[in-house]
Short mmCIF file of C-alpha atoms in Angstrom, two decimals:
data_model
loop_
_atom_site.label_atom_id
_atom_site.label_comp_id
_atom_site.label_asym_id
_atom_site.label_seq_id
_atom_site.Cartn_x
_atom_site.Cartn_y
_atom_site.Cartn_z
CA MET A 108 -74.90 -50.19 9.41
CA LEU A 109 -75.56 -47.07 11.49
CA VAL A 110 -73.19 -44.18 10.79
CA ASP A 111 -73.70 -40.82 12.46
CA ASN A 112 -73.27 -37.32 11.06
CA HIS A 113 -69.63 -37.31 12.20
CA ASN A 114 -68.82 -40.57 10.38
CA ARG A 115 -68.77 -42.67 13.56
CA THR A 116 -70.14 -46.19 13.26
CA ILE A 117 -72.76 -46.93 15.93
CA ASN A 118 -72.81 -50.62 16.85
CA TYR A 119 -73.30 -50.58 20.65
CA LEU A 120 -76.69 -50.18 22.34
CA ARG A 121 -77.17 -49.55 26.05
CA LEU A 122 -80.72 -50.76 26.62
CA ALA A 123 -82.41 -49.91 29.94
CA VAL A 124 -85.09 -52.36 31.04
CA THR A 125 -86.25 -50.39 34.09
CA ASP A 126 -85.71 -47.05 35.80
CA ARG A 127 -86.15 -48.63 39.23
CA CYS A 128 -83.33 -49.42 41.60
CA ASN A 129 -83.20 -50.98 45.06
CA LEU A 130 -80.28 -48.76 46.15
CA ARG A 131 -80.34 -45.01 46.69
CA CYS A 132 -76.80 -43.99 45.79
CA ASN A 133 -76.29 -40.35 46.66
CA TYR A 134 -74.62 -39.45 43.35
CA CYS A 135 -77.49 -40.94 41.36
CA MET A 136 -80.68 -39.68 42.98
CA PRO A 137 -81.91 -37.62 45.94
CA SER A 138 -82.39 -39.39 49.27
CA GLU A 139 -86.16 -39.35 48.85
CA GLY A 140 -85.79 -41.11 45.50
CA ILE A 141 -87.44 -40.03 42.26
CA ASN A 142 -90.84 -40.50 40.67
CA PHE A 143 -90.39 -43.77 38.83
CA ALA A 144 -92.30 -44.26 35.60
CA PRO A 145 -95.66 -46.10 35.76
CA ASN A 146 -95.39 -49.68 34.55
CA ASP A 147 -97.40 -49.03 31.39
CA ASN A 148 -94.87 -46.36 30.40
CA LEU A 149 -92.10 -48.98 30.38
CA PHE A 150 -91.41 -51.26 27.46
CA THR A 151 -92.78 -54.76 27.88
CA ILE A 152 -90.35 -57.64 27.49
CA ASP A 153 -91.86 -58.47 24.10
CA GLU A 154 -91.39 -54.85 23.02
CA LEU A 155 -87.77 -54.91 24.20
CA ARG A 156 -87.23 -58.12 22.24
CA LYS A 157 -88.77 -56.59 19.10
CA LEU A 158 -86.76 -53.40 19.55
CA SER A 159 -83.55 -55.43 19.83
CA VAL A 160 -84.33 -57.33 16.64
CA ILE A 161 -84.88 -54.06 14.77
CA LEU A 162 -81.67 -52.47 16.07
CA VAL A 163 -79.55 -55.55 15.36
CA GLY A 164 -80.97 -55.46 11.85
CA GLN A 165 -79.65 -51.91 11.57
CA GLY A 166 -76.13 -52.88 12.61
CA ILE A 167 -76.07 -53.06 16.41
CA ASP A 168 -73.96 -56.08 17.39
CA LYS A 169 -73.45 -55.37 21.11
CA ILE A 170 -76.23 -54.78 23.64
CA ARG A 171 -75.62 -53.88 27.27
CA ILE A 172 -78.62 -54.35 29.54
CA THR A 173 -78.89 -51.58 32.14
CA GLY A 174 -81.39 -49.96 34.49
CA GLY A 175 -81.90 -48.74 37.17
CA GLU A 176 -81.01 -52.17 38.45
CA PRO A 177 -82.00 -54.60 35.68
CA PHE A 178 -82.51 -57.60 37.98
CA VAL A 179 -85.31 -55.92 39.91
CA ARG A 180 -87.31 -56.68 36.79
CA LYS A 181 -88.60 -60.20 37.43
CA ASP A 182 -89.04 -61.07 33.73
CA LEU A 183 -85.54 -60.00 32.71
CA MET A 184 -84.36 -63.55 32.02
CA VAL A 185 -87.10 -63.95 29.40
CA LEU A 186 -85.50 -61.12 27.42
CA LEU A 187 -81.99 -62.48 27.93
CA ARG A 188 -83.05 -65.88 26.62
CA HIS A 189 -84.38 -64.22 23.47
CA LEU A 190 -81.24 -62.13 23.02
CA SER A 191 -78.96 -65.13 23.42
CA GLN A 192 -80.59 -66.64 20.31
CA LEU A 193 -80.52 -63.47 18.21
CA LYS A 194 -78.32 -63.84 15.11
CA GLY A 195 -76.02 -60.92 14.50
CA LEU A 196 -75.80 -60.02 18.18
CA ASN A 197 -72.23 -60.84 19.18
CA ASP A 198 -72.07 -59.51 22.72
CA ILE A 199 -74.64 -59.35 25.51
CA SER A 200 -73.43 -57.51 28.60
CA ILE A 201 -75.11 -56.45 31.83
CA THR A 202 -74.51 -53.62 34.27
CA THR A 203 -75.76 -54.38 37.79
CA ASN A 204 -75.28 -53.41 41.42
CA ALA A 205 -74.99 -57.15 42.24
CA THR A 206 -77.59 -57.08 45.01
CA VAL A 207 -80.11 -59.46 43.42
CA ILE A 208 -78.15 -61.19 40.65
CA GLY A 209 -77.36 -64.27 42.77
CA PRO A 210 -80.30 -66.54 41.76
CA TYR A 211 -79.64 -65.89 38.06
CA ILE A 212 -75.90 -66.55 37.87
CA ASP A 213 -76.21 -70.19 36.81
CA GLU A 214 -78.58 -69.41 33.95
CA LEU A 215 -76.51 -66.44 32.81
CA LYS A 216 -73.58 -68.79 32.55
CA ALA A 217 -75.66 -71.35 30.61
CA LEU A 218 -76.78 -68.63 28.17
CA GLY A 219 -73.17 -67.63 27.55
CA ILE A 220 -73.60 -64.14 29.02
CA LYS A 221 -70.21 -63.58 30.63
CA ASN A 222 -69.59 -59.80 30.59
CA ILE A 223 -70.84 -58.28 33.83
CA ASN A 224 -70.13 -54.74 35.02
CA VAL A 225 -70.74 -54.22 38.73
CA SER A 226 -71.22 -50.78 40.24
CA LEU A 227 -69.24 -50.76 43.50
CA ASP A 228 -68.10 -47.46 44.96
CA ALA A 229 -66.46 -48.68 48.17
CA ILE A 230 -64.56 -51.68 49.53
CA ASN A 231 -65.28 -50.54 53.09
CA ARG A 232 -68.66 -51.51 54.55
CA ASP A 233 -69.43 -48.19 56.27
CA THR A 234 -68.52 -46.20 53.17
CA PHE A 235 -70.62 -48.49 50.97
CA GLU A 236 -73.67 -48.15 53.21
CA ARG A 237 -73.26 -44.40 53.50
CA ILE A 238 -73.14 -43.95 49.70
CA THR A 239 -75.89 -46.45 48.81
CA ARG A 240 -78.09 -45.68 51.84
CA ARG A 241 -78.75 -49.42 52.08
CA LYS A 242 -77.26 -52.38 53.99
CA GLU A 243 -76.37 -54.71 51.10
CA TYR A 244 -72.60 -54.92 51.56
CA GLU A 245 -72.35 -58.64 52.33
CA THR A 246 -74.64 -59.64 49.48
CA VAL A 247 -72.85 -57.50 46.91
CA HIS A 248 -69.38 -58.72 47.84
CA ALA A 249 -70.46 -62.36 47.93
CA ASN A 250 -72.03 -62.08 44.48
CA ILE A 251 -68.98 -60.32 43.04
CA LEU A 252 -66.65 -63.05 44.32
CA ARG A 253 -68.97 -65.73 42.97
CA LEU A 254 -69.06 -64.10 39.54
CA ILE A 255 -65.27 -63.82 39.47
CA THR A 256 -64.59 -67.38 40.63
CA GLU A 257 -67.15 -68.83 38.21
CA GLY A 258 -65.35 -67.34 35.25
CA PHE A 259 -67.37 -64.26 34.37
CA ASN A 260 -65.59 -61.28 32.86
CA VAL A 261 -66.18 -58.88 35.75
CA ARG A 262 -65.47 -55.18 35.59
CA ILE A 263 -66.04 -53.13 38.73
CA ASN A 264 -67.11 -49.54 38.18
CA PHE A 265 -66.02 -47.24 41.02
CA ILE A 266 -67.06 -43.58 40.86
CA ALA A 267 -64.52 -41.34 42.61
CA LEU A 268 -66.57 -39.14 44.93
CA GLU A 269 -64.78 -36.26 46.61
CA GLU A 270 -64.77 -36.50 50.43
CA GLN A 271 -66.69 -39.79 50.29
CA ASN A 272 -64.76 -42.79 48.96
CA THR A 273 -61.40 -41.77 47.52
CA GLN A 274 -59.69 -43.39 50.51
CA ASP A 275 -60.90 -46.72 49.05
CA ILE A 276 -59.17 -46.30 45.67
CA ILE A 277 -55.92 -47.98 46.70
CA PRO A 278 -57.55 -50.74 48.83
CA ILE A 279 -60.01 -51.79 46.10
CA LEU A 280 -57.11 -52.31 43.71
CA GLU A 281 -56.04 -55.23 45.89
CA LEU A 282 -58.91 -57.17 44.28
CA THR A 283 -56.82 -57.21 41.11
CA LYS A 284 -53.88 -58.90 42.87
CA ASP A 285 -55.35 -62.39 43.02
CA PHE A 286 -58.38 -62.11 40.72
CA ASN A 287 -58.59 -61.51 36.98
CA VAL A 288 -60.91 -58.54 37.40
CA CYS A 289 -60.74 -54.99 36.09
CA VAL A 290 -61.46 -52.12 38.49
CA ARG A 291 -62.42 -48.98 36.59
CA PHE A 292 -62.47 -45.56 38.22
CA LEU A 293 -65.02 -43.15 36.80
CA GLU A 294 -65.17 -39.42 37.14
CA GLU A 295 -68.30 -38.23 38.90
CA MET A 296 -71.07 -36.86 36.70
CA PRO A 297 -73.73 -34.43 37.94
CA PHE A 298 -76.73 -36.56 36.97
CA ASN A 299 -78.34 -37.07 40.37
CA GLY A 300 -81.79 -35.60 40.07
CA GLY A 301 -80.73 -31.99 40.45
CA THR A 302 -79.26 -32.10 43.96
CA LYS A 303 -75.74 -31.22 42.84
CA SER A 304 -73.98 -29.63 39.92
CA PHE A 305 -70.42 -28.57 39.23
CA SER A 306 -68.29 -27.01 36.53
CA LYS A 307 -64.93 -28.25 37.78
CA LEU A 308 -63.94 -31.63 39.14
CA LYS A 309 -61.15 -32.25 41.63
CA TRP A 310 -61.06 -36.02 41.18
CA ASP A 311 -60.68 -36.12 37.42
CA TYR A 312 -58.91 -39.01 35.72
CA ARG A 313 -55.51 -37.34 36.01
CA HIS A 314 -55.89 -36.85 39.76
CA ILE A 315 -57.07 -40.46 40.13
CA LEU A 316 -53.97 -41.72 38.31
CA GLU A 317 -51.67 -39.51 40.39
CA HIS A 318 -53.25 -40.92 43.54
CA ILE A 319 -52.80 -44.51 42.34
CA LYS A 320 -49.16 -43.82 41.48
CA GLU A 321 -48.53 -43.02 45.16
CA GLY A 322 -49.44 -46.60 46.06
CA PHE A 323 -48.36 -48.36 42.87
CA PRO A 324 -45.62 -46.29 41.19
CA ASN A 325 -44.78 -48.97 38.61
CA TYR A 326 -48.16 -49.46 36.94
CA TYR A 327 -48.05 -49.39 33.16
CA LYS A 328 -50.49 -48.65 30.37
CA LEU A 329 -52.25 -51.34 28.38
CA GLU A 330 -53.43 -51.10 24.79
CA SER A 331 -57.18 -50.42 24.60
CA GLU A 332 -59.73 -50.77 21.84
CA LYS A 333 -60.29 -47.63 19.77
CA THR A 334 -63.88 -47.30 21.00
CA SER A 335 -63.08 -47.98 24.65
CA THR A 336 -64.17 -45.35 27.16
CA SER A 337 -61.61 -46.74 29.60
CA ILE A 338 -57.86 -46.03 29.58
CA ASN A 339 -56.45 -49.26 30.99
CA TYR A 340 -53.42 -50.09 33.15
CA LYS A 341 -51.79 -52.99 34.97
CA ILE A 342 -49.85 -53.32 38.19
CA PRO A 343 -46.80 -55.61 37.78
CA GLY A 344 -47.42 -59.06 39.28
CA TYR A 345 -51.19 -58.53 39.64
CA LYS A 346 -53.60 -60.83 37.80
CA GLY A 347 -56.18 -58.17 37.03
CA SER A 348 -56.04 -54.64 35.71
CA PHE A 349 -57.51 -51.22 36.31
CA GLY A 350 -58.73 -48.34 34.22
CA VAL A 351 -59.93 -44.77 34.35
CA ILE A 352 -63.02 -43.50 32.52
CA PRO A 353 -63.01 -39.72 31.85
CA SER A 354 -66.81 -39.50 31.90
CA PHE A 355 -66.80 -35.80 32.84
CA SER A 356 -63.58 -34.84 31.00
CA ARG A 357 -65.01 -36.59 27.91
CA THR A 358 -61.77 -37.47 26.13
CA PHE A 359 -63.35 -40.37 24.22
CA CYS A 360 -66.12 -38.56 22.30
CA GLY A 361 -64.29 -38.79 18.98
CA SER A 362 -64.65 -42.57 18.86
CA CYS A 363 -68.07 -42.91 20.53
CA ASN A 364 -70.01 -45.85 19.09
CA ARG A 365 -72.87 -45.85 21.62
CA LEU A 366 -76.58 -45.32 21.57
CA ARG A 367 -78.86 -45.35 24.63
CA ILE A 368 -82.53 -46.19 24.88
CA SER A 369 -84.21 -45.62 28.23
CA ALA A 370 -86.76 -47.94 29.78
CA THR A 371 -89.52 -45.54 28.72
CA GLY A 372 -88.32 -45.36 25.12
CA ASP A 373 -86.19 -42.20 25.03
CA VAL A 374 -83.41 -42.30 22.43
CA ILE A 375 -80.30 -40.71 23.96
CA THR A 376 -77.33 -40.15 21.66
CA CYS A 377 -75.17 -38.51 24.35
CA LEU A 378 -75.51 -38.39 28.13
CA TYR A 379 -75.06 -34.64 28.01
CA ALA A 380 -77.91 -34.18 25.51
CA LYS A 381 -81.67 -34.32 25.80
CA ALA A 382 -83.50 -37.33 24.42
CA SER A 383 -83.82 -36.87 20.67
CA SER A 384 -87.04 -38.87 20.32
CA ASN A 385 -89.21 -41.49 22.00
CA LEU A 386 -89.91 -44.94 20.59
CA ARG A 387 -92.60 -46.21 22.98
CA ASP A 388 -95.64 -44.84 21.18
CA ILE A 389 -94.13 -45.72 17.81
CA MET A 390 -93.65 -49.28 19.01
CA ARG A 391 -97.34 -49.46 19.95
CA ALA A 392 -98.63 -48.06 16.65
CA GLU A 393 -99.00 -49.59 13.19
CA ASN A 394 -95.93 -50.06 10.99
CA SER A 395 -93.80 -49.86 14.11
CA GLU A 396 -90.70 -51.45 12.59
CA ILE A 397 -90.39 -48.85 9.84
CA GLY A 398 -91.22 -46.07 12.27
CA ILE A 399 -88.53 -47.13 14.73
CA GLN A 400 -85.94 -47.60 12.00
CA ASN A 401 -86.61 -44.06 10.75
CA GLU A 402 -86.43 -42.54 14.26
CA ILE A 403 -83.11 -44.28 14.93
CA LEU A 404 -81.68 -43.05 11.63
CA LYS A 405 -82.85 -39.52 12.42
CA ALA A 406 -81.34 -39.60 15.92
CA VAL A 407 -78.03 -41.04 14.76
CA GLY A 408 -77.90 -38.48 11.95
CA ASN A 409 -78.14 -35.56 14.38
CA ARG A 410 -75.63 -36.37 17.12
CA ALA A 411 -73.52 -33.79 18.88
CA LYS A 412 -69.86 -34.06 18.00
CA THR A 413 -68.83 -34.08 21.67
CA GLY A 414 -70.38 -34.08 25.11
CA PHE A 415 -69.26 -30.47 25.52
CA GLU A 416 -71.19 -29.43 22.43
CA ALA A 417 -74.25 -31.28 23.74
CA GLN A 418 -73.92 -29.70 27.19
CA GLU A 419 -73.74 -26.23 25.68
CA LYS A 420 -76.96 -26.86 23.77
CA TYR A 421 -78.85 -28.52 26.62
CA LYS A 422 -77.87 -26.56 29.73
CA ASP A 423 -80.56 -28.05 31.98
CA VAL A 424 -79.75 -31.69 31.24
CA PHE A 425 -78.09 -32.16 34.66
CA SER A 426 -81.51 -32.14 36.31
CA ASN A 427 -81.83 -35.76 35.15
CA SER A 428 -81.27 -38.66 37.52
CA MET A 429 -78.82 -41.26 36.25
CA THR A 430 -81.26 -44.08 36.96
CA SER A 431 -83.82 -42.51 34.62
CA ILE A 432 -81.45 -42.30 31.64
CA GLY A 433 -80.00 -45.80 31.76
CA GLY A 434 -76.87 -44.91 33.73
#
């Protein structure tokens, strides 16, 4: 079992398989993109499999596959097949933009991988294309509807972006009327490659909830798991639910059970902190299993208590792009 220096049990790994993405969302990276890592700086699929075995052996029982966009990696299904057979791993989840997941849906279902988070920041086509800088609206919506109707546990992650998409907050909630889907509204975070930073946030989770109350005054709060980052709600008569994630307000730090490993091997114990170590070279050296176990124990044993404490220590962390840190 992994227990950090603040007595929090760490059992959830967000594992990035690539830093590449086929969208260019304006809150994630500059319009010109970023310098993606060379292929030989990324973990191979066999290395990702070995890394997962080691971490599950240390007490990780939930792995979320992230990117970049994980499905731009053509050998991703090889890893997912391995993970689906890994004893002690109780939950395999995926975060995707749903642009290229279509051909893999049947096999995901066969492997029992049912928890899919989809990043979708607009229900309106023009708004979607303006934010993503790509024309993938039809594909994304078709894949989302297919995932929902085929029984996947779909959660839609919608980042509230001031003067960009907040007019879509009420309309996107209509998806929860007839479909058992959860729409989660996230506060914007300033990890976009250094093109924007802020100290205050207009559209924080309280403002989002006040806005929703204007359209749905009778929504009520649901009980959430202790380690949930999302505060969840339901609209009476609607099949689905919605939530808010205070990713900038950081109200959930006290129960954080997460560890991140980037596609290049960086161990990230908090999004607002610098990487505490890198596992890639250790993985490629002798006695790699013991070396990785020790690095994980060291990282977990030196976590910041909160994201605010981490931000104070690492003031230049916002120069990162979200796609490079497994966001």
